[in-house]
Short mmCIF file of C-alpha atoms and ligand atoms in Angstrom, two decimals:
data_model
loop_
_atom_site.label_atom_id
_atom_site.label_comp_id
_atom_site.label_asym_id
_atom_site.label_seq_id
_atom_site.Cartn_x
_atom_site.Cartn_y
_atom_site.Cartn_z
CA VAL S 1 65.57 27.99 -3.00
CA ASP S 2 62.15 27.46 -1.63
CA GLU S 3 58.86 28.52 -3.22
CA LEU S 4 58.78 31.68 -1.19
CA SER S 5 62.09 32.79 -1.89
CA SER S 6 61.70 32.77 -5.40
CA ARG S 7 58.02 34.61 -5.51
CA LEU S 8 59.66 37.31 -3.19
CA ALA S 9 62.94 37.72 -5.29
CA ARG S 10 61.03 38.00 -8.19
CA VAL S 11 59.61 41.30 -6.47
CA VAL S 12 63.12 42.63 -5.03
CA GLY S 13 65.41 40.89 -6.98
CA PRO S 14 67.23 37.77 -6.02
CA ASP S 15 70.05 39.79 -4.26
CA GLN S 16 67.59 41.00 -1.73
CA VAL S 17 66.43 37.88 -0.71
CA ILE S 18 68.62 36.71 2.06
CA THR S 19 68.42 33.14 3.24
CA ASP S 20 72.55 32.49 4.10
CA ARG S 21 72.32 31.18 7.73
CA ALA S 22 75.66 34.08 8.84
CA VAL S 23 74.52 37.22 7.09
CA LEU S 24 70.53 36.56 8.73
CA ALA S 25 72.20 36.56 12.61
CA GLY S 26 72.45 40.20 12.15
CA TYR S 27 69.10 40.47 11.69
CA GLU S 28 68.07 38.15 14.01
CA THR S 29 69.46 39.07 17.48
CA ASP S 30 68.72 42.43 19.12
CA TRP S 31 71.82 44.81 20.14
CA THR S 32 71.35 43.67 23.90
CA GLY S 33 71.16 40.09 22.91
CA ARG S 34 68.55 39.22 25.22
CA PHE S 35 66.05 38.76 22.03
CA ALA S 36 67.18 36.34 19.53
CA GLY S 37 65.28 33.73 16.80
CA ARG S 38 64.88 32.94 13.78
CA ALA S 39 63.80 34.19 10.48
CA ARG S 40 62.74 32.00 7.72
CA LEU S 41 64.72 34.86 5.55
CA VAL S 42 65.03 38.33 5.40
CA VAL S 43 63.89 40.25 2.50
CA ARG S 44 64.95 43.98 1.68
CA PRO S 45 62.79 45.60 -0.39
CA ALA S 46 63.64 49.18 -2.14
CA ASP S 47 60.53 51.04 -1.95
CA ARG S 48 57.33 51.29 -1.56
CA ASP S 49 55.76 49.53 -4.08
CA GLU S 50 58.07 46.20 -3.38
CA VAL S 51 56.93 46.31 0.09
CA ALA S 52 53.36 45.71 -1.26
CA GLY S 53 54.64 43.59 -3.45
CA VAL S 54 56.42 41.59 -0.65
CA LEU S 55 53.55 41.44 1.53
CA LEU S 56 51.22 40.10 -0.93
CA VAL S 57 53.63 37.62 -1.59
CA CYS S 58 53.38 36.70 2.92
CA ARG S 59 50.09 36.78 2.47
CA ASP S 60 48.93 35.01 0.07
CA ALA S 61 52.05 31.97 1.91
CA ARG S 62 50.54 33.00 5.53
CA VAL S 63 53.96 33.66 6.37
CA ALA S 64 53.75 36.33 9.38
CA VAL S 65 56.35 39.21 8.98
CA VAL S 66 58.62 41.12 11.56
CA PRO S 67 59.21 44.51 10.26
CA GLN S 68 62.65 46.09 10.96
CA GLY S 69 64.71 49.23 11.35
CA GLY S 70 67.83 49.83 12.46
CA ASN S 71 68.06 46.84 14.69
CA THR S 72 68.54 49.16 17.76
CA GLY S 73 65.21 47.83 19.75
CA LEU S 74 65.41 46.74 22.86
CA VAL S 75 62.22 44.82 23.76
CA GLY S 76 62.38 42.25 21.08
CA GLY S 77 59.60 44.29 18.91
CA GLY S 78 61.51 44.03 15.84
CA VAL S 79 63.47 40.97 15.53
CA PRO S 80 61.86 37.47 15.16
CA ARG S 81 61.07 34.96 17.01
CA ASP S 82 59.89 31.89 14.85
CA GLY S 83 60.66 31.33 11.48
CA GLU S 84 59.11 34.70 9.88
CA VAL S 85 59.87 36.68 7.07
CA VAL S 86 61.70 39.46 8.21
CA LEU S 87 60.84 43.11 6.14
CA SER S 88 64.00 44.98 6.27
CA LEU S 89 63.20 48.33 5.57
CA ARG S 90 66.42 50.11 5.88
CA ARG S 91 66.82 50.33 1.87
CA LEU S 92 63.62 52.87 1.82
CA ASP S 93 65.71 55.83 3.20
CA ARG S 94 65.47 58.43 0.63
CA LEU S 95 65.70 62.20 2.15
CA GLY S 96 63.01 64.55 0.87
CA PRO S 97 63.61 67.84 0.20
CA VAL S 98 63.74 70.41 3.38
CA ASP S 99 60.25 72.55 2.98
CA PRO S 100 61.22 75.87 4.97
CA ILE S 101 57.86 77.58 5.18
CA ALA S 102 56.52 74.24 7.10
CA GLY S 103 59.14 73.36 8.61
CA GLN S 104 58.66 70.03 7.44
CA VAL S 105 60.03 67.08 5.10
CA THR S 106 59.69 63.71 4.09
CA VAL S 107 61.31 60.86 5.01
CA GLY S 108 61.72 56.99 4.01
CA ALA S 109 61.31 54.96 6.94
CA GLY S 110 64.82 53.29 6.39
CA ALA S 111 66.60 57.00 7.00
CA THR S 112 68.14 57.14 10.21
CA LEU S 113 67.71 59.56 12.55
CA ALA S 114 71.52 60.41 12.61
CA ALA S 115 70.53 61.00 8.52
CA VAL S 116 67.40 63.31 9.04
CA ARG S 117 69.60 65.55 11.29
CA ARG S 118 72.13 66.13 8.76
CA HIS S 119 70.02 66.86 6.64
CA ALA S 120 67.97 69.20 9.01
CA ALA S 121 70.96 71.07 9.69
CA ALA S 122 72.17 71.55 5.84
CA ALA S 123 68.79 73.32 5.59
CA GLY S 124 69.67 75.57 8.76
CA LEU S 125 66.96 73.35 10.62
CA ASP S 126 67.05 70.64 13.54
CA PHE S 127 65.19 67.39 14.32
CA GLY S 128 63.24 67.96 17.40
CA VAL S 129 63.87 64.18 18.77
CA ASP S 130 67.34 62.78 19.82
CA LEU S 131 68.79 59.96 21.14
CA ALA S 132 72.10 57.56 21.96
CA ALA S 133 71.75 55.00 19.31
CA ARG S 134 71.27 58.04 16.32
CA GLU S 135 73.43 56.66 14.16
CA SER S 136 71.46 53.27 13.74
CA ALA S 137 67.93 53.82 14.61
CA THR S 138 65.89 54.28 12.05
CA ILE S 139 62.53 56.79 11.85
CA GLY S 140 60.86 54.50 11.10
CA GLY S 141 60.99 52.31 13.90
CA MET S 142 61.17 55.30 16.26
CA VAL S 143 57.90 55.96 15.02
CA ASN S 144 56.66 52.86 15.43
CA THR S 145 57.83 52.40 19.14
CA ASN S 146 57.22 56.63 19.98
CA ALA S 147 60.84 57.00 21.30
CA GLY S 148 61.55 59.66 23.36
CA GLY S 149 65.14 59.99 23.89
CA ILE S 150 66.74 63.17 25.48
CA ARG S 151 65.08 66.12 23.96
CA VAL S 152 61.24 65.12 25.00
CA LEU S 153 60.88 68.49 27.62
CA ARG S 154 61.59 70.79 25.32
CA TRP S 155 60.20 69.37 21.61
CA GLY S 156 57.58 66.23 22.48
CA SER S 157 58.41 62.40 21.62
CA MET S 158 58.46 61.24 18.30
CA ARG S 159 53.96 61.36 18.00
CA ALA S 160 54.81 65.58 18.69
CA GLN S 161 56.46 65.19 15.09
CA VAL S 162 54.43 63.31 13.03
CA VAL S 163 52.23 65.46 10.75
CA GLY S 164 52.33 62.85 8.20
CA ALA S 165 52.99 58.97 6.49
CA GLU S 166 52.80 56.23 4.11
CA ALA S 167 52.01 52.76 5.11
CA VAL S 168 51.46 49.56 3.09
CA LEU S 169 48.61 47.14 4.82
CA THR S 170 48.97 43.31 4.74
CA ASP S 171 46.94 43.14 1.52
CA GLY S 172 48.71 45.42 -0.27
CA ARG S 173 46.44 48.28 -0.37
CA VAL S 174 48.27 52.26 0.31
CA LEU S 175 47.21 54.43 3.18
CA ARG S 176 48.69 57.63 2.03
CA ARG S 177 48.77 61.41 3.89
CA LEU S 178 52.13 63.40 3.94
CA ALA S 179 50.40 67.12 3.13
CA GLY S 180 51.12 67.74 6.68
CA LEU S 181 48.43 70.21 7.40
CA PRO S 182 49.23 71.64 10.30
CA LYS S 183 45.18 71.93 10.19
CA ASP S 184 43.18 69.64 9.88
CA SER S 185 40.16 68.36 11.57
CA THR S 186 38.30 65.94 9.73
CA GLY S 187 38.31 62.89 12.53
CA TYR S 188 40.08 59.74 13.64
CA ASP S 189 43.90 59.87 13.28
CA LEU S 190 44.90 57.06 11.42
CA VAL S 191 48.22 58.32 11.17
CA GLY S 192 48.31 58.79 14.81
CA THR S 193 47.20 55.28 15.28
CA LEU S 194 49.93 54.02 13.74
CA VAL S 195 52.64 55.57 16.19
CA GLY S 196 53.69 53.54 18.57
CA SER S 197 52.18 50.56 16.96
CA GLU S 198 54.88 48.50 17.01
CA GLY S 199 54.79 46.96 13.36
CA THR S 200 51.75 45.09 14.00
CA LEU S 201 48.97 46.78 11.98
CA ALA S 202 50.95 48.01 8.63
CA VAL S 203 54.51 48.75 7.51
CA LEU S 204 55.11 52.13 7.25
CA THR S 205 57.12 53.42 4.32
CA ALA S 206 57.51 57.25 4.33
CA VAL S 207 57.32 59.75 7.35
CA ARG S 208 56.51 63.63 7.31
CA LEU S 209 58.25 65.33 10.35
CA ARG S 210 57.82 68.55 11.42
CA LEU S 211 61.36 70.00 11.99
CA VAL S 212 62.17 72.93 14.39
CA PRO S 213 64.79 75.20 14.76
CA ARG S 214 68.68 75.35 15.60
CA PRO S 215 69.39 77.02 18.60
CA ARG S 216 72.35 79.47 18.41
CA ARG S 217 74.31 79.09 22.08
CA GLN S 218 74.22 76.18 24.02
CA VAL S 219 75.29 74.75 27.19
CA THR S 220 76.13 71.35 28.71
CA ALA S 221 75.98 70.94 32.64
CA THR S 222 76.72 68.24 34.78
CA LEU S 223 76.06 69.49 38.57
CA ALA S 224 76.54 66.80 41.37
CA VAL S 225 73.76 66.64 43.79
CA ALA S 226 73.07 64.43 46.86
CA ASP S 227 69.93 62.72 45.54
CA THR S 228 67.25 61.82 43.01
CA VAL S 229 64.97 64.51 44.75
CA ALA S 230 68.22 67.35 45.34
CA ALA S 231 68.10 66.89 41.23
CA GLN S 232 64.46 67.17 40.89
CA ARG S 233 64.74 70.59 42.62
CA VAL S 234 67.61 71.58 40.83
CA LEU S 235 65.78 70.69 37.39
CA ALA S 236 62.83 72.79 39.01
CA SER S 237 65.25 75.96 39.55
CA VAL S 238 66.87 75.71 36.39
CA ARG S 239 63.70 74.85 34.03
CA ALA S 240 62.06 77.80 35.87
CA GLY S 241 65.09 80.48 35.84
CA VAL S 242 67.27 79.86 32.82
CA PRO S 243 66.10 79.96 29.12
CA GLY S 244 66.03 76.83 26.28
CA LEU S 245 66.22 73.68 28.47
CA THR S 246 66.20 71.06 26.00
CA SER S 247 67.53 67.86 28.52
CA ALA S 248 67.71 66.70 31.82
CA GLU S 249 69.59 63.25 32.27
CA ILE S 250 70.17 61.62 36.13
CA PHE S 251 73.12 58.73 36.70
CA TYR S 252 74.90 57.97 39.34
CA ALA S 253 77.85 56.76 40.51
CA ASP S 254 78.27 53.47 39.70
CA GLY S 255 76.73 53.58 36.21
CA LEU S 256 79.16 56.74 35.68
CA ARG S 257 82.31 54.22 37.25
CA ILE S 258 81.85 51.74 34.04
CA VAL S 259 81.25 54.39 31.95
CA CYS S 260 84.86 55.72 32.47
CA ASP S 261 86.77 52.31 33.86
CA THR S 262 85.16 50.41 29.70
CA GLN S 263 85.27 53.88 27.87
CA SER S 264 88.37 55.33 29.17
CA ILE S 265 87.14 58.43 29.78
CA ALA S 266 88.15 60.77 32.43
CA PRO S 267 85.04 61.76 35.10
CA PRO S 268 83.62 65.41 35.20
CA PHE S 269 84.83 65.63 38.73
CA ARG S 270 87.79 64.49 40.67
CA THR S 271 85.64 63.70 43.49
CA SER S 272 82.93 61.17 43.05
CA TYR S 273 79.82 62.01 43.92
CA THR S 274 76.68 59.56 44.49
CA THR S 275 74.09 61.30 41.59
CA TYR S 276 74.51 63.36 38.86
CA LEU S 277 72.23 65.47 36.68
CA LEU S 278 73.63 67.11 32.95
CA VAL S 279 70.93 69.83 31.91
CA ASP S 280 71.20 71.27 28.25
CA PHE S 281 70.44 74.32 27.29
CA GLY S 282 69.58 75.40 23.61
CA ALA S 283 68.62 79.31 23.29
CA GLU S 284 69.40 82.89 20.97
CA ASP S 285 71.45 84.53 23.41
CA ASP S 286 73.73 82.11 25.73
CA PRO S 287 71.69 81.06 29.07
CA THR S 288 75.59 80.26 30.50
CA PRO S 289 74.82 84.11 33.01
CA ALA S 290 71.25 83.04 33.84
CA LEU S 291 72.48 79.54 34.47
CA ALA S 292 75.59 80.38 36.39
CA ALA S 293 72.75 83.19 38.14
CA ALA S 294 71.16 80.12 39.50
CA LEU S 295 73.01 77.59 40.54
CA ALA S 296 74.94 80.44 42.23
CA SER S 297 72.10 80.58 45.08
CA ARG S 298 71.63 76.78 45.51
CA ASP S 299 73.61 75.07 48.30
CA ASP S 300 72.43 71.84 47.31
CA VAL S 301 74.64 71.81 44.01
CA LEU S 302 77.28 70.31 45.24
CA ASP S 303 79.86 70.74 42.13
CA SER S 304 79.55 71.36 38.34
CA ALA S 305 81.27 71.42 34.72
CA ILE S 306 80.03 73.80 32.43
CA ALA S 307 80.61 73.74 28.76
CA THR S 308 79.66 75.95 26.05
CA ASP S 309 81.77 74.86 23.12
CA GLU S 310 81.28 71.72 20.94
CA ALA S 311 83.97 69.30 21.94
CA ALA S 312 83.40 70.34 25.96
CA ARG S 313 79.74 69.78 25.21
CA ARG S 314 80.08 66.55 23.81
CA THR S 315 82.87 65.44 26.76
CA LEU S 316 80.17 65.59 29.30
CA TRP S 317 77.15 64.13 27.72
CA ALA S 318 79.76 60.85 26.52
CA HIS S 319 79.24 59.85 30.56
CA ARG S 320 75.80 59.94 29.70
CA ASP S 321 75.37 58.98 25.72
CA GLY S 322 78.02 55.69 26.89
CA HIS S 323 75.99 54.22 29.36
CA THR S 324 73.95 51.69 27.44
CA GLU S 325 77.37 49.91 25.59
CA ALA S 326 78.98 50.79 28.95
CA VAL S 327 76.25 47.87 30.89
CA ASN S 328 76.36 45.51 27.75
CA THR S 329 80.16 44.96 28.98
CA LEU S 330 78.67 43.62 31.98
CA GLY S 331 77.06 40.73 30.42
CA VAL S 332 73.19 40.35 29.04
CA PRO S 333 71.11 43.25 30.79
CA LEU S 334 67.60 42.63 31.41
CA LYS S 335 65.93 46.70 30.70
CA LEU S 336 63.17 48.10 32.44
CA ASP S 337 62.23 51.49 30.78
CA VAL S 338 59.72 52.77 32.75
CA GLY S 339 58.19 55.80 33.82
CA VAL S 340 56.16 57.30 37.14
CA PRO S 341 55.14 60.16 37.96
CA ALA S 342 57.73 63.15 39.42
CA PRO S 343 56.37 63.41 42.85
CA ALA S 344 56.73 59.60 43.79
CA LEU S 345 60.32 59.08 41.39
CA ALA S 346 62.44 58.79 44.57
CA GLU S 347 60.16 56.49 46.37
CA PHE S 348 59.79 54.38 43.29
CA GLU S 349 63.41 54.56 42.90
CA HIS S 350 63.43 53.25 46.61
CA GLU S 351 61.58 50.47 45.64
CA LEU S 352 62.85 49.53 42.66
CA ARG S 353 66.72 49.08 44.31
CA ALA S 354 65.83 47.04 47.00
CA ILE S 355 63.63 44.92 44.86
CA VAL S 356 66.62 44.52 42.79
CA GLU S 357 69.00 43.86 45.38
CA VAL S 358 66.84 41.06 47.46
CA ALA S 359 66.66 39.49 43.90
CA GLY S 360 70.40 39.19 44.59
CA ALA S 361 71.29 40.96 41.37
CA ARG S 362 73.00 44.43 39.95
CA LEU S 363 71.09 47.60 39.13
CA VAL S 364 72.96 50.44 36.84
CA LEU S 365 69.99 53.14 36.49
CA PHE S 366 70.03 56.09 34.50
CA GLY S 367 67.47 57.81 32.69
CA HIS S 368 64.93 60.81 32.14
CA LEU S 369 64.59 62.64 34.85
CA ALA S 370 62.10 65.46 33.27
CA GLU S 371 60.14 62.55 32.53
CA GLY S 372 60.32 60.27 35.82
CA ASN S 373 61.38 58.55 32.72
CA PHE S 374 64.63 55.31 34.41
CA HIS S 375 65.95 53.28 32.50
CA ALA S 376 66.75 49.74 35.22
CA ASN S 377 69.56 48.14 33.82
CA VAL S 378 69.54 44.92 35.73
CA ILE S 379 72.39 42.67 35.73
CA GLY S 380 72.81 38.69 36.77
CA ALA S 381 68.90 38.70 37.40
CA HIS S 382 68.46 34.58 37.78
CA ASP S 383 64.62 35.10 37.24
CA PRO S 384 64.18 38.12 35.54
CA ASP S 385 60.61 37.28 35.05
CA THR S 386 59.57 37.90 38.66
CA LEU S 387 62.45 40.94 39.09
CA THR S 388 60.07 42.06 35.70
CA ASP S 389 56.79 41.19 37.10
CA ALA S 390 57.69 42.81 40.79
CA VAL S 391 59.31 46.17 39.15
CA MET S 392 55.87 46.62 36.72
CA ARG S 393 53.41 45.64 39.98
CA ALA S 394 55.12 48.86 41.52
CA VAL S 395 55.14 50.88 39.11
CA ALA S 396 51.29 50.50 37.87
CA ARG S 397 50.65 51.32 41.69
CA TYR S 398 52.57 54.88 41.35
CA GLY S 399 50.36 55.77 38.75
CA GLY S 400 53.34 54.94 36.20
CA THR S 401 54.07 53.22 32.53
CA ILE S 402 56.02 50.07 32.38
CA SER S 403 57.55 51.46 28.27
CA ALA S 404 58.33 55.24 28.43
CA GLU S 405 59.81 55.03 25.42
CA HIS S 406 61.09 51.78 23.98
CA GLY S 407 57.79 50.39 23.56
CA VAL S 408 56.37 46.83 24.50
CA GLY S 409 57.63 44.45 22.49
CA VAL S 410 57.19 40.43 23.66
CA ALA S 411 59.42 41.91 26.58
CA LYS S 412 56.11 43.67 28.17
CA ALA S 413 53.16 41.90 26.53
CA ARG S 414 52.28 40.27 29.21
CA TRP S 415 52.07 43.21 31.82
CA LEU S 416 49.86 45.75 29.62
CA PRO S 417 46.66 44.61 31.47
CA LEU S 418 48.58 46.34 34.51
CA VAL S 419 48.71 49.78 32.80
CA ARG S 420 45.75 49.36 30.32
CA SER S 421 42.32 48.57 31.38
CA PRO S 422 39.69 45.79 29.53
CA VAL S 423 38.11 48.65 27.76
CA GLU S 424 41.01 50.36 26.18
CA LEU S 425 42.71 46.20 25.32
CA GLU S 426 39.54 45.34 23.43
CA LEU S 427 39.98 48.38 21.38
CA MET S 428 42.89 47.73 20.65
CA ALA S 429 42.46 44.22 20.01
CA ALA S 430 39.83 45.55 16.98
CA THR S 431 42.21 48.02 15.69
CA LYS S 432 44.62 45.17 15.07
CA ARG S 433 42.07 43.08 13.77
CA ALA S 434 41.04 46.07 11.80
CA TRP S 435 43.93 46.90 10.71
CA ASP S 436 45.54 43.41 9.44
CA PRO S 437 42.70 40.88 9.85
CA ASP S 438 44.64 38.06 9.29
CA GLY S 439 47.00 38.63 11.96
CA LEU S 440 50.68 38.18 9.97
CA LEU S 441 52.56 41.86 11.24
CA ASN S 442 54.79 40.87 14.27
CA PRO S 443 52.79 38.41 16.03
CA GLY S 444 53.18 37.97 20.17
CA VAL S 445 54.39 41.45 19.99
CA LEU S 446 52.74 44.69 21.70
CA LEU S 447 48.91 43.36 22.83
CA PRO S 448 49.55 40.04 24.81
CA ARG S 449 48.12 36.57 23.10
C1 LIG T 501 68.73 55.96 26.63
O1 LIG T 501 67.88 56.72 27.14
C2 LIG T 501 68.22 54.79 25.57
O2 LIG T 501 69.61 56.34 26.52
C3 LIG T 501 68.44 53.30 26.22
O3 LIG T 501 66.83 55.04 25.58
C4 LIG T 501 68.52 52.93 27.31
O4 LIG T 501 70.14 51.31 27.61
C5 LIG T 501 68.93 51.23 27.53
O5 LIG T 501 68.15 51.19 28.94
ZN1 LIG T 502 66.43 56.93 27.00
#
């Protein structure tokens, strides 16, 4: 046992310092298998004070620290690169009491999204963000990436849910602002700075979250359309004409086929169509009649499957939610989570498909239509960097974002200057120096080296 492990063991207890290579493996590789590196060790503190103790030991030993939540990240931001200490936040999973008056709750950074949603549901409320990795993704990681998911059009991304936070600086000092005051007009938003900071500024230990009402009636519909532009037109009409639009997801024939084949489930229709739009609504009164009326007058909806009961809704969602796992059966995918303004989406899609085709690779495309957020999953790219470069440049040309919801991580750090100006990059670097002067937290992530 080396000096560092024994010092950390004095903080968290010997059982919570992991050096066994077989156990480390689960913390060293990301979900896709694309990003992996060796950890010096994994340390699993139980609470904020232990997090502070761990950081002080690491600072003293000048060892870099990679904070990690549920390890569902897709850009290499939560796995070690080169002998760092992995600081797992998973044991900080406390769920505070729901405050029904403010409609808020304070949870530990290691609480999973699913646990928070169940906890809110028990109080008759819900959490505004949802995504397919809900059983493993932790709130801390979701704040750190400003995660989005499938309900951003209704309730916004993580940024819109965070009303307070507690975080530990590398020198052990604690920033604590958990009152969740809905009105607070007092200067720089330091809590907001932590949203999307990808573990580079401080270690988040608790978050105060805004909760949302649980709609009484829900309806899900999968609509077959000719292409992305048709899907956008249908989305515009249901957005205006049907109350409670919560999700608008797009996928295509190829992806649906892989999902159905690998998961042995039936497709939504007997006929195969090129493009599918999944829309989900939640409202006080049943949105189905309004939905039926909005669809009746449209000849660009080629087929529709509508579900109101829970099991049937889940069946429709499985076609969309299953994409990530289905793609992984084809090999290690190159994942490009990008977004472009709605008017440019179809033209960008065209260019994206051409880039991947010229590279001789296979594209599985799906995403969140309302935000113009495409998940380009590329399999069999011989030169991933050149392909990524072409896609990132196209995104920038259309005025889009190189990361819509997964973060920058190590995957996209070198392309950040495409979408952030020199003045923004300088302010970001100065922010990093102010919070983490020794550069101990998540080196190589987010900011270009
Ligand atoms: C989703 O929308 C996630 O399901 C994962 O953001 C996307 O696997 C992906 O590329
Ligand atoms: Zn997504």
